[in-house]
CSV table of N, CA, C and O in Angstrom, one decimal:
chain,number,residue,atom,x,y,z
A,1,UNK,N,-120.5,-10.8,-25.5
A,1,UNK,CA,-119.9,-10.6,-25.0
A,1,UNK,C,-118.2,-11.1,-24.9
A,1,UNK,O,-118.1,-12.0,-23.7
A,2,UNK,N,-117.4,-11.1,-25.4
A,2,UNK,CA,-116.6,-12.3,-25.2
A,2,UNK,C,-114.8,-11.7,-25.7
A,2,UNK,O,-115.0,-10.7,-25.8
A,3,UNK,N,-113.8,-11.6,-25.2
A,3,UNK,CA,-112.8,-11.3,-24.6
A,3,UNK,C,-111.9,-11.7,-23.4
A,3,UNK,O,-112.3,-12.3,-23.1
A,4,UNK,N,-110.3,-11.4,-24.2
A,4,UNK,CA,-108.7,-12.3,-23.5
A,4,UNK,C,-109.4,-12.0,-21.9
A,4,UNK,O,-109.3,-12.6,-21.2
A,5,UNK,N,-109.6,-10.7,-21.9
A,5,UNK,CA,-109.8,-10.4,-19.8
A,5,UNK,C,-110.9,-11.5,-19.2
A,5,UNK,O,-110.6,-11.6,-18.3
A,6,UNK,N,-111.8,-11.3,-19.5
A,6,UNK,CA,-112.9,-11.7,-19.6
A,6,UNK,C,-112.7,-13.6,-18.6
A,6,UNK,O,-112.8,-14.6,-18.3
A,7,UNK,N,-112.0,-14.6,-20.0
A,7,UNK,CA,-111.4,-15.8,-20.4
A,7,UNK,C,-110.1,-16.1,-18.8
A,7,UNK,O,-110.3,-16.6,-18.8
A,8,UNK,N,-109.7,-14.3,-18.8
A,8,UNK,CA,-108.6,-15.0,-18.1
A,8,UNK,C,-109.1,-14.6,-16.3
A,8,UNK,O,-108.2,-15.6,-15.2
A,9,UNK,N,-110.0,-13.9,-16.4
A,9,UNK,CA,-110.9,-14.3,-15.0
A,9,UNK,C,-111.1,-15.3,-14.9
A,9,UNK,O,-111.3,-15.8,-13.8
A,10,UNK,N,-111.8,-15.8,-15.7
A,10,UNK,CA,-112.3,-17.2,-15.7
A,10,UNK,C,-111.8,-18.1,-15.2
A,10,UNK,O,-111.5,-19.3,-14.0
A,11,UNK,N,-110.8,-18.6,-15.6
A,11,UNK,CA,-109.7,-19.1,-15.6
A,11,UNK,C,-109.0,-18.9,-14.0
A,11,UNK,O,-108.7,-19.7,-13.8
A,12,UNK,N,-108.3,-17.9,-13.5
A,12,UNK,CA,-108.4,-18.1,-12.7
A,12,UNK,C,-109.4,-17.8,-11.5
A,12,UNK,O,-109.1,-18.8,-10.4
A,13,UNK,N,-110.5,-17.8,-11.4
A,13,UNK,CA,-111.9,-18.6,-11.2
A,13,UNK,C,-111.4,-20.0,-10.7
A,13,UNK,O,-111.9,-20.9,-10.0
A,14,UNK,N,-111.3,-20.5,-12.1
A,14,UNK,CA,-111.6,-21.9,-12.1
A,14,UNK,C,-110.4,-22.9,-11.9
A,14,UNK,O,-110.2,-23.7,-10.5
A,15,UNK,N,-108.5,-22.5,-11.4
A,15,UNK,CA,-107.7,-22.3,-10.5
A,15,UNK,C,-108.3,-22.0,-9.1
A,15,UNK,O,-107.5,-22.9,-8.5
A,16,UNK,N,-109.0,-21.6,-8.5
A,16,UNK,CA,-109.6,-21.3,-7.0
A,16,UNK,C,-110.2,-22.2,-6.9
A,16,UNK,O,-111.0,-22.1,-5.7
A,17,UNK,N,-110.9,-23.3,-8.1
A,17,UNK,CA,-111.8,-24.0,-6.8
A,17,UNK,C,-113.4,-24.0,-7.6
A,17,UNK,O,-114.4,-24.9,-7.4
A,18,UNK,N,-113.2,-22.7,-8.4
A,18,UNK,CA,-114.9,-22.7,-9.1
A,18,UNK,C,-115.9,-23.0,-10.1
A,18,UNK,O,-114.4,-23.7,-11.1
A,19,UNK,N,-116.1,-23.9,-10.6
A,19,UNK,CA,-116.5,-24.5,-11.5
A,19,UNK,C,-117.4,-24.2,-12.8
A,19,UNK,O,-118.0,-23.3,-13.0
A,20,UNK,N,-116.1,-23.1,-13.6
A,20,UNK,CA,-115.9,-22.8,-14.8
A,20,UNK,C,-115.4,-22.9,-15.7
A,20,UNK,O,-114.2,-22.6,-15.6
A,21,UNK,N,-115.4,-22.4,-16.9
A,21,UNK,CA,-114.5,-22.8,-18.5
A,21,UNK,C,-114.7,-21.9,-18.8
A,21,UNK,O,-115.7,-20.3,-19.0
A,22,UNK,N,-113.5,-21.4,-18.7
A,22,UNK,CA,-112.4,-19.9,-19.8
A,22,UNK,C,-113.8,-19.5,-21.0
A,22,UNK,O,-112.4,-19.6,-21.7
A,23,UNK,N,-114.3,-19.0,-21.5
A,23,UNK,CA,-114.6,-18.8,-22.8
A,23,UNK,C,-114.6,-17.1,-22.6
A,23,UNK,O,-114.8,-17.1,-24.4
A,24,UNK,N,-114.6,-17.1,-21.9
A,24,UNK,CA,-114.3,-15.4,-22.1
A,24,UNK,C,-116.0,-14.6,-22.2
A,24,UNK,O,-115.9,-13.6,-22.6
A,25,UNK,N,-116.8,-15.4,-22.1
A,25,UNK,CA,-117.6,-14.6,-22.4
A,25,UNK,C,-118.3,-14.0,-20.7
A,25,UNK,O,-118.9,-14.9,-19.6
A,26,UNK,N,-118.8,-13.4,-20.5
A,26,UNK,CA,-119.5,-12.5,-19.6
A,26,UNK,C,-121.5,-13.3,-19.2
A,26,UNK,O,-121.9,-12.4,-19.8
A,27,UNK,N,-121.1,-13.8,-19.2
A,27,UNK,CA,-122.7,-14.7,-19.5
A,27,UNK,C,-123.1,-14.9,-17.9
A,27,UNK,O,-122.5,-14.8,-16.5
A,28,UNK,N,-124.4,-15.7,-18.0
A,28,UNK,CA,-125.0,-16.0,-16.2
A,28,UNK,C,-124.6,-16.6,-15.5
A,28,UNK,O,-124.3,-16.6,-13.9
A,29,UNK,N,-123.7,-17.4,-15.2
A,29,UNK,CA,-123.4,-18.3,-15.2
A,29,UNK,C,-121.5,-17.9,-14.3
A,29,UNK,O,-121.5,-17.9,-13.1
A,30,UNK,N,-120.8,-16.8,-15.3
A,30,UNK,CA,-120.0,-16.2,-15.3
A,30,UNK,C,-120.2,-14.9,-13.2
A,30,UNK,O,-119.7,-15.2,-12.7
A,31,UNK,N,-121.5,-14.3,-13.4
A,31,UNK,CA,-121.9,-13.8,-12.9
A,31,UNK,C,-122.4,-14.7,-11.7
A,31,UNK,O,-122.1,-13.8,-10.4
A,32,UNK,N,-123.5,-15.7,-11.5
A,32,UNK,CA,-122.8,-16.2,-10.6
A,32,UNK,C,-122.2,-16.8,-9.5
A,32,UNK,O,-121.9,-16.9,-8.6
A,33,UNK,N,-121.0,-17.4,-10.5
A,33,UNK,CA,-119.6,-17.8,-9.6
A,33,UNK,C,-119.0,-16.0,-9.8
A,33,UNK,O,-118.4,-16.6,-8.1
A,34,UNK,N,-118.6,-15.2,-9.9
A,34,UNK,CA,-118.6,-14.4,-9.4
A,34,UNK,C,-119.2,-13.3,-7.6
A,34,UNK,O,-118.9,-13.0,-6.7
A,35,UNK,N,-120.4,-14.1,-7.8
A,35,UNK,CA,-121.3,-13.8,-6.4
A,35,UNK,C,-121.1,-15.0,-5.4
A,35,UNK,O,-120.8,-14.9,-4.3
A,36,UNK,N,-121.0,-16.2,-6.1
A,36,UNK,CA,-120.7,-17.1,-5.0
A,36,UNK,C,-118.7,-16.8,-4.5
A,36,UNK,O,-118.6,-16.9,-3.1
A,37,UNK,N,-117.8,-16.6,-5.3
A,37,UNK,CA,-116.6,-15.8,-4.9
A,37,UNK,C,-117.2,-14.7,-4.2
A,37,UNK,O,-116.1,-14.4,-3.0
A,38,UNK,N,-117.7,-13.8,-3.6
A,38,UNK,CA,-117.7,-12.0,-3.3
A,38,UNK,C,-118.8,-12.8,-1.6
A,38,UNK,O,-117.8,-12.0,-1.0
A,39,UNK,N,-119.5,-14.4,-1.9
A,39,UNK,CA,-120.1,-14.8,-0.5
A,39,UNK,C,-119.0,-14.5,-0.3
A,39,UNK,O,-118.6,-14.6,1.2
A,40,UNK,N,-117.5,-15.4,-0.4
A,40,UNK,CA,-117.0,-16.0,0.2
A,40,UNK,C,-115.9,-14.9,0.8
A,40,UNK,O,-115.4,-15.0,1.8
A,41,UNK,N,-115.7,-14.3,0.2
A,41,UNK,CA,-113.8,-13.6,0.1
A,41,UNK,C,-114.2,-11.4,0.4
A,41,UNK,O,-113.9,-11.2,0.4
A,42,UNK,N,-115.5,-11.5,-0.1
A,42,UNK,CA,-116.2,-9.9,-0.3
A,42,UNK,C,-117.5,-9.9,0.5
A,42,UNK,O,-118.2,-9.5,-0.3
A,43,UNK,N,-118.1,-10.7,1.8
A,43,UNK,CA,-119.3,-10.7,1.6
A,43,UNK,C,-120.3,-9.1,2.0
A,43,UNK,O,-121.3,-9.0,2.0
A,44,UNK,N,-119.5,-7.9,1.9
A,44,UNK,CA,-120.6,-7.0,2.0
A,44,UNK,C,-120.0,-6.1,0.6
A,44,UNK,O,-120.5,-5.6,1.1
A,45,UNK,N,-120.0,-6.6,0.1
A,45,UNK,CA,-120.8,-6.6,-1.6
A,45,UNK,C,-120.4,-7.6,-2.8
A,45,UNK,O,-120.3,-7.7,-3.4
A,46,UNK,N,-121.9,-7.9,-2.2
A,46,UNK,CA,-122.1,-9.1,-3.2
A,46,UNK,C,-122.6,-8.7,-4.6
A,46,UNK,O,-124.4,-8.6,-4.0
A,47,UNK,N,-122.4,-8.5,-5.2
A,47,UNK,CA,-122.7,-8.2,-6.5
A,47,UNK,C,-122.5,-8.9,-7.8
A,47,UNK,O,-124.0,-8.9,-9.0
A,48,UNK,N,-121.9,-9.7,-8.2
A,48,UNK,CA,-121.9,-10.5,-9.7
A,48,UNK,C,-120.7,-9.6,-10.0
A,48,UNK,O,-121.2,-10.3,-10.9
A,49,UNK,N,-120.8,-8.1,-10.0
A,49,UNK,CA,-119.8,-7.5,-10.7
A,49,UNK,C,-118.8,-7.9,-10.6
A,49,UNK,O,-118.4,-8.5,-9.6
A,50,UNK,N,-117.6,-7.8,-12.0
A,50,UNK,CA,-116.8,-8.0,-11.8
A,50,UNK,C,-116.0,-6.7,-11.4
A,50,UNK,O,-115.0,-6.1,-12.7
A,51,UNK,N,-116.2,-5.9,-10.6
A,51,UNK,CA,-115.8,-4.7,-10.2
A,51,UNK,C,-114.2,-5.0,-9.7
A,51,UNK,O,-113.6,-5.7,-9.7
A,52,UNK,N,-113.7,-3.6,-9.7
A,52,UNK,CA,-111.8,-3.2,-9.8
A,52,UNK,C,-112.2,-3.9,-8.0
A,52,UNK,O,-110.4,-4.8,-8.2
A,53,UNK,N,-112.4,-3.4,-7.1
A,53,UNK,CA,-112.0,-4.9,-5.2
A,53,UNK,C,-112.3,-5.6,-5.6
A,53,UNK,O,-111.1,-6.5,-5.3
A,54,UNK,N,-113.4,-6.6,-7.1
A,54,UNK,CA,-113.7,-8.0,-6.8
A,54,UNK,C,-112.1,-8.6,-7.5
A,54,UNK,O,-111.5,-9.2,-6.6
A,55,UNK,N,-112.2,-7.6,-8.5
A,55,UNK,CA,-110.6,-8.7,-9.4
A,55,UNK,C,-109.2,-8.3,-8.6
A,55,UNK,O,-108.6,-9.3,-8.8
A,56,UNK,N,-109.1,-7.4,-7.5
A,56,UNK,CA,-108.2,-7.6,-6.8
A,56,UNK,C,-108.2,-8.3,-5.8
A,56,UNK,O,-106.6,-9.3,-5.7
A,57,UNK,N,-109.6,-8.3,-5.3
A,57,UNK,CA,-108.9,-9.9,-4.4
A,57,UNK,C,-109.1,-11.7,-5.4
A,57,UNK,O,-108.6,-12.2,-4.5
A,58,UNK,N,-109.9,-11.4,-6.7
A,58,UNK,CA,-109.4,-12.6,-7.1
A,58,UNK,C,-108.3,-12.4,-7.5
A,58,UNK,O,-107.5,-13.8,-7.2
A,59,UNK,N,-107.6,-11.8,-7.5
A,59,UNK,CA,-106.2,-12.0,-8.1
A,59,UNK,C,-105.1,-12.1,-6.7
A,59,UNK,O,-104.8,-12.9,-6.8
A,60,UNK,N,-105.2,-11.6,-5.2
A,60,UNK,CA,-104.4,-12.1,-4.3
A,60,UNK,C,-104.8,-13.5,-4.3
A,60,UNK,O,-103.7,-14.0,-3.7
A,61,UNK,N,-106.2,-14.0,-4.2
A,61,UNK,CA,-106.3,-14.9,-4.2
A,61,UNK,C,-106.4,-16.0,-4.9
A,61,UNK,O,-105.2,-17.1,-4.2
A,62,UNK,N,-106.1,-15.7,-6.1
A,62,UNK,CA,-105.2,-16.8,-7.5
A,62,UNK,C,-103.8,-16.9,-6.6
A,62,UNK,O,-103.3,-18.0,-7.0
A,63,UNK,N,-103.0,-15.4,-6.6
A,63,UNK,CA,-101.5,-15.9,-6.4
A,63,UNK,C,-101.4,-16.5,-4.9
A,63,UNK,O,-100.5,-17.2,-5.1
A,64,UNK,N,-102.5,-16.1,-3.8
A,64,UNK,CA,-102.3,-17.7,-2.5
A,64,UNK,C,-102.0,-19.6,-3.0
A,64,UNK,O,-101.9,-19.9,-2.9
A,65,UNK,N,-103.5,-18.8,-4.1
A,65,UNK,CA,-103.6,-20.9,-4.9
A,65,UNK,C,-102.9,-21.6,-5.1
A,65,UNK,O,-102.3,-22.3,-5.3
A,66,UNK,N,-101.9,-20.4,-6.4
A,66,UNK,CA,-101.4,-20.3,-7.0
A,66,UNK,C,-99.1,-21.3,-6.1
A,66,UNK,O,-98.4,-21.3,-7.3
A,67,UNK,N,-99.2,-20.2,-5.2
A,67,UNK,CA,-98.0,-20.2,-3.8
A,67,UNK,C,-97.7,-21.4,-4.3
A,67,UNK,O,-97.8,-22.3,-4.5
């Protein structure tokens, strides 16, 4: 499963320091990186899923890192 939104998500995670290449493929590594992000930024919801709450938080953290 490859798409532009997935690549943008991966690029945002890479920009804030997570070791992932923006391939656009939601693979096992992407899920692991999302879980790592959630452990740090959303500890009450560690699922590995790119759900709306996680996407909003990634966007907010990314904006802080890029400011």
